[in-house]
Coordinates of C-alpha atoms and ligand atoms in Angstrom, one line a residue:
X71 CA -156.1 -153.1 -75.4
X72 CA -156.0 -156.3 -73.3
X73 CA -159.5 -156.0 -71.9
X74 CA -160.8 -159.4 -71.1
X75 CA -162.8 -159.9 -67.9
X76 CA -162.7 -162.7 -65.4
X77 CA -166.0 -164.8 -65.1
X78 CA -166.7 -163.0 -61.8
X79 CA -166.1 -159.5 -63.3
X80 CA -168.4 -160.5 -66.2
X81 CA -171.1 -161.6 -63.8
X82 CA -170.9 -158.4 -61.9
X83 CA -171.1 -156.4 -65.2
X84 CA -174.1 -158.4 -66.3
X85 CA -176.0 -157.5 -63.1
X86 CA -175.0 -153.9 -63.5
X87 CA -176.3 -153.8 -67.1
X88 CA -179.5 -155.3 -65.9
X89 CA -179.9 -152.6 -63.2
X90 CA -179.2 -149.8 -65.8
X91 CA -181.9 -151.3 -68.0
X92 CA -184.3 -151.4 -65.0
X93 CA -183.5 -147.7 -64.2
X94 CA -184.4 -146.4 -67.7
X95 CA -187.1 -148.9 -68.6
X96 CA -190.0 -146.8 -67.4
X97 CA -189.0 -143.7 -69.4
X98 CA -191.2 -143.0 -72.4
X99 CA -188.6 -142.6 -75.1
X100 CA -189.1 -141.8 -78.8
X101 CA -187.0 -140.6 -81.7
X102 CA -187.1 -137.1 -80.3
X103 CA -188.2 -135.5 -77.0
X104 CA -187.5 -135.5 -73.3
X105 CA -187.5 -139.3 -72.9
X106 CA -184.3 -139.8 -74.9
X107 CA -182.8 -136.8 -73.2
X108 CA -183.5 -138.1 -69.7
X109 CA -182.1 -141.5 -70.8
X110 CA -178.9 -139.9 -72.0
X111 CA -178.5 -138.0 -68.8
X112 CA -178.8 -141.2 -66.8
X113 CA -176.1 -142.8 -69.1
X114 CA -173.9 -139.8 -68.3
X115 CA -173.5 -141.1 -64.8
X116 CA -171.4 -143.8 -66.3
X117 CA -170.0 -142.4 -69.5
X118 CA -169.2 -138.7 -70.1
X119 CA -171.0 -138.6 -73.4
X120 CA -171.9 -135.4 -75.3
X121 CA -175.5 -134.7 -75.9
X122 CA -176.2 -133.2 -79.3
X123 CA -179.4 -131.5 -80.5
X124 CA -180.3 -131.3 -84.2
X125 CA -183.1 -128.8 -84.8
X126 CA -186.5 -129.8 -86.3
X127 CA -186.5 -129.1 -90.0
X128 CA -182.8 -129.8 -90.6
X129 CA -182.3 -131.5 -93.9
X130 CA -180.3 -134.7 -93.5
X131 CA -179.7 -136.2 -96.9
X132 CA -183.2 -137.2 -98.2
X133 CA -184.8 -136.8 -94.8
X134 CA -185.9 -134.0 -92.6
X135 CA -185.6 -133.9 -88.8
X136 CA -189.2 -134.2 -87.6
X137 CA -191.1 -132.2 -85.0
X138 CA -190.2 -133.0 -81.4
X139 CA -192.8 -135.2 -79.6
X140 CA -193.5 -135.1 -75.9
X141 CA -196.2 -136.6 -73.9
X142 CA -197.5 -135.9 -70.3
X143 CA -200.5 -138.3 -70.1
X144 CA -203.0 -140.3 -72.0
X145 CA -206.0 -142.3 -71.1
X146 CA -209.4 -143.6 -72.2
X147 CA -212.3 -143.4 -69.8
X148 CA -215.6 -145.3 -69.9
X149 CA -219.0 -143.7 -69.1
X150 CA -218.5 -144.6 -65.4
X151 CA -215.4 -142.3 -65.5
X152 CA -213.1 -145.3 -65.1
X153 CA -209.7 -145.3 -66.9
X154 CA -209.9 -148.4 -69.1
X155 CA -206.5 -147.6 -70.8
X156 CA -203.9 -145.7 -68.9
X157 CA -200.5 -144.4 -70.3
X158 CA -199.3 -144.2 -66.7
X159 CA -199.5 -148.0 -66.3
X160 CA -197.4 -148.6 -69.4
X161 CA -196.2 -146.1 -72.0
X162 CA -196.7 -148.8 -74.7
X163 CA -200.4 -148.0 -74.4
X164 CA -200.0 -144.9 -76.6
X165 CA -199.0 -145.1 -80.2
X166 CA -195.7 -143.4 -80.1
X167 CA -195.8 -139.9 -81.8
X168 CA -199.6 -139.7 -81.4
X169 CA -201.0 -136.2 -82.0
X170 CA -203.0 -134.6 -79.1
X171 CA -206.6 -135.6 -78.8
X172 CA -209.4 -134.7 -76.3
X173 CA -212.9 -135.8 -77.1
X174 CA -215.7 -138.2 -76.6
X175 CA -216.6 -141.0 -79.1
X176 CA -218.4 -144.3 -79.5
X177 CA -216.6 -147.6 -79.0
X178 CA -216.9 -148.2 -82.8
X179 CA -215.0 -145.0 -83.5
X180 CA -212.5 -145.6 -80.8
X181 CA -211.8 -149.1 -82.2
X182 CA -210.4 -147.6 -85.3
X183 CA -207.6 -146.3 -83.2
X184 CA -207.0 -149.4 -81.0
X185 CA -204.2 -151.9 -81.7
X186 CA -204.0 -155.4 -80.2
X187 CA -202.2 -158.7 -80.8
X188 CA -205.0 -161.3 -81.2
X189 CA -202.4 -164.2 -81.2
X190 CA -201.0 -163.0 -77.8
X191 CA -204.1 -161.8 -76.1
X192 CA -202.3 -160.7 -72.8
X193 CA -199.6 -158.7 -74.5
X194 CA -199.6 -155.0 -75.5
X195 CA -198.1 -154.2 -78.9
X196 CA -195.7 -151.4 -79.5
X197 CA -196.7 -149.1 -82.4
X198 CA -195.4 -145.9 -83.8
X199 CA -196.5 -143.2 -86.3
X200 CA -193.5 -141.0 -86.7
X201 CA -194.0 -139.7 -90.2
X202 CA -197.8 -139.6 -90.5
X203 CA -200.0 -137.5 -88.1
X204 CA -202.1 -140.1 -86.3
X205 CA -203.1 -141.2 -82.9
X206 CA -204.0 -144.4 -81.2
X207 CA -203.8 -146.7 -78.2
X208 CA -202.4 -150.2 -77.8
X209 CA -203.8 -152.7 -75.4
X210 CA -204.1 -156.4 -74.7
X211 CA -206.7 -158.2 -76.8
X212 CA -208.3 -159.5 -73.6
X213 CA -208.7 -156.0 -72.3
X214 CA -210.3 -154.9 -75.6
X215 CA -212.8 -157.8 -75.3
X216 CA -213.9 -156.5 -72.0
X217 CA -214.8 -153.0 -73.3
X218 CA -218.6 -152.4 -73.3
X219 CA -220.6 -150.5 -75.9
X220 CA -221.1 -146.9 -74.8
X221 CA -219.4 -143.5 -74.9
X222 CA -215.7 -143.1 -74.2
X223 CA -213.6 -140.1 -73.4
X224 CA -210.2 -140.0 -75.0
X225 CA -207.3 -137.9 -73.9
X226 CA -203.8 -137.8 -75.3
X227 CA -201.9 -134.9 -73.7
X228 CA -199.0 -134.7 -76.1
X229 CA -197.2 -132.0 -78.1
X230 CA -195.7 -132.1 -81.5
X231 CA -193.6 -128.9 -81.9
X232 CA -190.5 -127.4 -83.3
X233 CA -187.7 -128.7 -81.2
X234 CA -184.8 -131.0 -82.0
X235 CA -183.6 -134.6 -82.4
X236 CA -181.3 -135.6 -79.5
X237 CA -178.5 -138.1 -79.6
X238 CA -175.5 -139.1 -77.4
X239 CA -171.9 -139.5 -78.5
X240 CA -168.8 -140.5 -76.8
X241 CA -165.4 -140.4 -78.5
X242 CA -162.3 -142.1 -77.0
X243 CA -159.1 -141.3 -78.7
X244 CA -156.5 -144.0 -79.3
X245 CA -153.1 -144.0 -80.9
X246 CA -154.6 -143.9 -84.4
X247 CA -157.2 -141.6 -85.7
X248 CA -158.8 -144.5 -87.5
X249 CA -162.0 -145.4 -85.6
X250 CA -164.1 -148.3 -84.4
X251 CA -167.8 -147.5 -84.2
X252 CA -170.3 -149.0 -81.8
X253 CA -173.8 -147.7 -82.4
X254 CA -177.1 -148.5 -80.7
X255 CA -180.6 -147.1 -81.0
X256 CA -182.1 -145.5 -77.9
X257 CA -185.5 -144.5 -79.1
X258 CA -187.9 -147.3 -77.9
X259 CA -190.0 -146.7 -74.8
X260 CA -190.5 -149.6 -72.3
X261 CA -188.8 -152.3 -74.3
X262 CA -185.8 -154.2 -73.0
X263 CA -184.1 -156.4 -75.5
X264 CA -184.8 -154.4 -78.6
X265 CA -183.2 -151.2 -77.5
X266 CA -182.1 -151.1 -73.9
X267 CA -179.9 -154.2 -73.9
X268 CA -177.8 -152.5 -76.7
X269 CA -177.7 -149.2 -74.8
X270 CA -176.5 -150.9 -71.6
X271 CA -173.9 -152.9 -73.4
X272 CA -172.5 -150.0 -75.4
X273 CA -172.4 -147.8 -72.2
X274 CA -170.5 -150.6 -70.4
X275 CA -168.0 -151.1 -73.2
X276 CA -167.4 -147.4 -73.3
X277 CA -166.8 -147.3 -69.6
X278 CA -164.4 -150.3 -69.7
X279 CA -162.4 -149.0 -72.7
X280 CA -161.9 -145.5 -71.1
X281 CA -159.5 -147.1 -68.7
X282 CA -157.2 -148.8 -71.2
X283 CA -154.6 -147.8 -73.8
X284 CA -156.2 -148.2 -77.2
X285 CA -154.7 -148.6 -80.7
X286 CA -157.9 -147.3 -82.5
X287 CA -160.0 -144.4 -81.5
X288 CA -163.5 -145.5 -80.5
X289 CA -166.8 -143.8 -81.2
X290 CA -170.0 -144.7 -79.3
X291 CA -173.4 -143.5 -80.6
X292 CA -176.7 -143.6 -78.7
X293 CA -179.1 -142.5 -81.4
X294 CA -182.7 -142.7 -82.4
X295 CA -183.2 -145.5 -85.0
X296 CA -182.9 -144.6 -88.7
X297 CA -183.3 -140.8 -88.5
X298 CA -180.5 -140.7 -85.9
X299 CA -177.9 -142.6 -88.0
X300 CA -179.0 -140.6 -91.1
X301 CA -178.6 -137.3 -89.1
X302 CA -175.2 -138.3 -87.7
X303 CA -173.9 -139.4 -91.1
X304 CA -175.2 -136.2 -92.8
X305 CA -173.4 -134.0 -90.2
X306 CA -170.2 -136.1 -89.8
X307 CA -169.0 -137.2 -93.2
X308 CA -165.4 -136.6 -92.3
X309 CA -165.6 -138.6 -89.1
X310 CA -167.5 -141.4 -91.0
X311 CA -164.6 -141.6 -93.4
X312 CA -162.3 -142.6 -90.5
X313 CA -164.5 -145.6 -89.4
X314 CA -162.5 -148.7 -90.2
X315 CA -164.7 -151.2 -88.3
X316 CA -168.1 -151.0 -86.7
X317 CA -171.0 -152.9 -85.1
X318 CA -174.6 -152.0 -84.6
X319 CA -175.5 -153.3 -81.2
X320 CA -179.1 -154.5 -80.4
X321 CA -181.0 -157.4 -79.0
X322 CA -178.2 -158.9 -76.9
X323 CA -180.0 -159.5 -73.6
X324 CA -182.2 -162.5 -74.5
X325 CA -181.0 -166.1 -74.0
X326 CA -181.0 -167.0 -77.7
X327 CA -177.9 -167.9 -79.7
X328 CA -175.8 -165.2 -81.3
X329 CA -176.5 -164.0 -84.8
X330 CA -174.0 -162.0 -86.8
X331 CA -175.1 -160.1 -89.8
X332 CA -172.2 -159.3 -92.1
X333 CA -171.4 -155.9 -93.4
X334 CA -172.4 -155.1 -97.0
X335 CA -168.7 -155.7 -97.9
X336 CA -169.1 -159.3 -96.6
X337 CA -165.5 -160.1 -95.8
X338 CA -164.3 -157.0 -94.0
X339 CA -162.0 -157.4 -91.1
X340 CA -164.9 -156.8 -88.7
X341 CA -166.8 -159.7 -90.4
X342 CA -163.8 -162.0 -89.9
X343 CA -163.1 -160.8 -86.4
X344 CA -166.7 -161.5 -85.2
X345 CA -166.8 -164.9 -86.8
X346 CA -163.4 -165.8 -85.3
X347 CA -164.4 -164.6 -81.8
X348 CA -167.7 -166.6 -82.0
X349 CA -166.0 -169.7 -83.3
X350 CA -163.7 -169.9 -80.3
X351 CA -166.2 -168.7 -77.7
X352 CA -168.0 -172.0 -77.2
X353 CA -171.3 -170.2 -77.8
X354 CA -173.8 -171.3 -80.4
X355 CA -174.1 -168.9 -83.3
X356 CA -175.2 -168.3 -86.9
X357 CA -173.8 -166.0 -89.5
X358 CA -176.0 -164.3 -92.1
X359 CA -175.2 -162.2 -95.1
X360 CA -176.0 -158.5 -95.3
X361 CA -179.4 -157.5 -96.4
X362 CA -180.7 -153.9 -96.6
X363 CA -183.3 -154.5 -93.9
X364 CA -182.7 -154.3 -90.1
X365 CA -181.2 -151.7 -87.9
X366 CA -178.9 -148.7 -88.6
X367 CA -176.4 -150.9 -90.5
X368 CA -178.8 -150.1 -93.4
X369 CA -177.5 -146.5 -93.3
X370 CA -173.8 -147.1 -92.4
X371 CA -173.7 -149.7 -95.3
X372 CA -175.6 -147.5 -97.8
X373 CA -173.6 -147.4 -101.0
X374 CA -172.5 -143.8 -100.5
X375 CA -170.7 -144.8 -97.3
X376 CA -170.3 -148.6 -97.6
X377 CA -168.7 -148.8 -94.1
X378 CA -167.4 -152.0 -92.7
X379 CA -170.3 -152.2 -90.2
X380 CA -172.0 -155.4 -89.2
X381 CA -174.6 -156.2 -86.6
X382 CA -174.0 -158.7 -83.7
X383 CA -177.2 -159.6 -81.9
X384 CA -178.6 -162.6 -80.1
X385 CA -182.0 -163.4 -81.5
X386 CA -182.5 -160.9 -84.4
X387 CA -185.3 -158.3 -84.4
X388 CA -188.7 -159.7 -85.4
X389 CA -187.7 -163.3 -84.7
X390 CA -188.7 -163.6 -81.1
X391 CA -192.4 -163.4 -80.2
X392 CA -191.8 -160.8 -77.5
X393 CA -190.3 -158.4 -80.1
X394 CA -192.2 -155.0 -80.1
X395 CA -194.5 -156.1 -77.3
X396 CA -195.0 -155.6 -73.6
X397 CA -193.4 -159.0 -73.1
X398 CA -190.0 -157.6 -74.1
X399 CA -189.7 -156.6 -70.4
X400 CA -187.2 -156.9 -67.6
X401 CA -187.8 -160.6 -67.2
X402 CA -187.0 -161.2 -70.9
X403 CA -183.4 -159.9 -70.5
X404 CA -181.1 -161.8 -68.2
X405 CA -177.9 -160.6 -66.5
X406 CA -176.1 -163.8 -67.6
X407 CA -177.0 -163.3 -71.2
X408 CA -175.9 -159.6 -71.1
X409 CA -172.6 -160.8 -69.5
X410 CA -172.1 -163.4 -72.3
X411 CA -172.7 -160.8 -74.9
X412 CA -170.2 -158.4 -73.3
X413 CA -167.6 -161.2 -73.3
X414 CA -168.1 -161.7 -77.1
X415 CA -168.0 -158.0 -77.9
X416 CA -164.8 -157.6 -75.8
X417 CA -163.2 -160.5 -77.7
X418 CA -164.1 -158.9 -81.0
X419 CA -162.7 -155.5 -80.0
X420 CA -159.5 -157.2 -78.6
X421 CA -159.0 -158.8 -82.0
X422 CA -159.5 -155.6 -83.9
X423 CA -157.3 -153.5 -81.6
X424 CA -154.4 -156.0 -81.6
X425 CA -154.5 -157.1 -85.1
X426 CA -151.3 -156.2 -86.9
X427 CA -148.7 -157.4 -89.4
X428 CA -145.2 -158.3 -88.5
X429 CA -141.9 -159.1 -90.3
X430 CA -140.0 -162.2 -89.4
X431 CA -136.5 -160.7 -88.6
X432 CA -134.9 -164.1 -89.2
X433 CA -136.7 -165.2 -92.4
X434 CA -134.0 -167.5 -93.8
X435 CA -134.8 -170.9 -92.3
X436 CA -136.3 -171.2 -88.8
X437 CA -134.6 -169.4 -85.9
X438 CA -133.4 -171.8 -83.2
X439 CA -136.2 -171.6 -80.7
X440 CA -134.8 -174.1 -78.3
X441 CA -131.7 -172.1 -77.4
X442 CA -134.1 -169.2 -76.6
X443 CA -136.1 -171.4 -74.2
X444 CA -139.1 -171.3 -76.6
X445 CA -139.2 -174.9 -77.6
X446 CA -139.6 -178.0 -75.6
X447 CA -136.2 -179.4 -74.4
X448 CA -136.9 -183.0 -75.4
X449 CA -137.1 -184.0 -79.1
X450 CA -138.9 -186.9 -80.6
X451 CA -142.5 -186.2 -79.6
X452 CA -145.0 -186.6 -82.4
X453 CA -146.8 -183.2 -82.1
X454 CA -145.6 -179.7 -81.3
X455 CA -147.7 -178.1 -78.5
X456 CA -150.3 -175.5 -79.5
X457 CA -148.1 -172.6 -78.4
X458 CA -145.2 -173.9 -80.4
X459 CA -147.4 -174.4 -83.4
X460 CA -148.7 -170.9 -83.0
X461 CA -145.1 -169.5 -83.0
X462 CA -144.2 -171.6 -86.1
X463 CA -147.2 -170.2 -87.9
X464 CA -146.4 -166.6 -86.9
X465 CA -142.8 -167.0 -88.0
X466 CA -143.7 -168.6 -91.3
X467 CA -146.5 -166.1 -92.3
X468 CA -145.0 -162.9 -90.9
X469 CA -143.8 -161.5 -94.2
X470 CA -145.3 -158.1 -93.7
X471 CA -148.5 -159.0 -95.6
X472 CA -150.3 -161.4 -93.2
X473 CA -152.0 -160.0 -90.2
X474 CA -152.3 -161.9 -86.9
X475 CA -156.0 -162.6 -87.8
X476 CA -154.9 -164.0 -91.2
X477 CA -152.5 -166.2 -89.4
X478 CA -155.0 -167.3 -86.8
X479 CA -157.5 -168.2 -89.5
X480 CA -155.0 -170.1 -91.6
X481 CA -153.5 -172.0 -88.6
X482 CA -157.0 -172.7 -87.3
X483 CA -155.9 -171.5 -83.8
X484 CA -157.4 -168.9 -81.5
X485 CA -156.4 -165.3 -82.1
X486 CA -155.3 -165.0 -78.4
X487 CA -152.8 -167.7 -78.8
X488 CA -151.4 -166.3 -82.0
X489 CA -151.2 -162.8 -80.3
X490 CA -149.4 -164.2 -77.3
X491 CA -146.9 -166.1 -79.5
X492 CA -146.3 -163.0 -81.6
X493 CA -145.7 -161.0 -78.4
X494 CA -143.2 -163.6 -77.2
X495 CA -141.3 -163.7 -80.5
X496 CA -141.2 -159.9 -80.6
X497 CA -139.8 -159.8 -77.1
X498 CA -137.0 -162.1 -78.4
X499 CA -136.3 -159.7 -81.3
X500 CA -137.5 -162.3 -83.8
X501 CA -140.4 -160.2 -85.1
X502 CA -140.8 -156.6 -86.0
X503 CA -144.1 -154.8 -86.2
X504 CA -145.1 -153.3 -89.5
X505 CA -146.4 -149.8 -88.8
X506 CA -150.2 -149.6 -89.4
X507 CA -149.8 -146.8 -92.0
X508 CA -147.5 -149.1 -94.0
X509 CA -150.2 -151.9 -94.3
Ligands
ZN779 ZN1 -187.5 -151.9 -82.6

């Protein structure tokens, strides 16, 4: 895999990701139902993913696949027959997974079911009630303040029935059966950074990698949060055992700095590859240790699996004011930020896919690089050039035990330079690759 894009290609990809987000933004998604199906069908225009259905009631470890939720309409009307809350204006207005309701009530009774954000009086919050039968509406605090005393008619035209949980999966075979996993949640309704930015990025990477020769096999999951990863792991334990490296992808469309949350293992190759890629990217970033709170890395890193899966985001969930509100909208995610995130992800995958161990085939003293045209012709200069330094490090540490990433870290040089120097030395028959199975 040698998949790095030019700045122009990245900019085009950023715009395209933003268009994809805009396309699926209006759909009312949830952890089950037609919203996620419709979203996956749209993604299929770019990636030939398989759509899987796991029936309601299926036991997945300690969890049970819930009833399928669908919604056609929802509103609240005042006594003048005016819709004062309308699902058709924004699907965030309905508490996700609300049970059906159709009746009249006083403002006091209605208030028990209304959710606002008093600190952000113009924003509509996003609320869910997946595992407890409930109903409710979300609205701006300013809109609530305008509601007069009186009788209100409430309608939630939803269904909660036996059906299934839907997820999308795309598998790209490489030379090895060992896998790299990229997973994103696709269960939030009209929210852009938390959810759709990850969906667009994973779809774009899947598309790009489908055109190149890959060392690893790659698996891309578009799943509902929590229950989706639990269902996938419960039904795919054999595949899970092949995952060598993975990332949970979310919140990568805002303009904040990058945050990498390490895997539970803490110093797995994925953790080192991400930190290395960020270090040489010129981007601002922060690295955090694993904690059992967050996205689906919680499931992939549960002790029974303990997979090397971290999470690379920009501003982490819950740490931007727009999180889980109507302000996480199309203006909050920028094509340029999406493009920058794509660049980092591709650098990480390039490190993983090219990382290998080599043997120095001329280990007794240094080979004569000058006669092979690999060393500057004139002696006496104080410093070796960076490429020459990279070759010397690769020759010195290629004892079959040190990977190119080990060497890059120890030499404090970018992986790309170490990789290029290793390729040059291998072309000169000075290095031999250790087969992956022998590592
Ligand atoms: Zn969320």
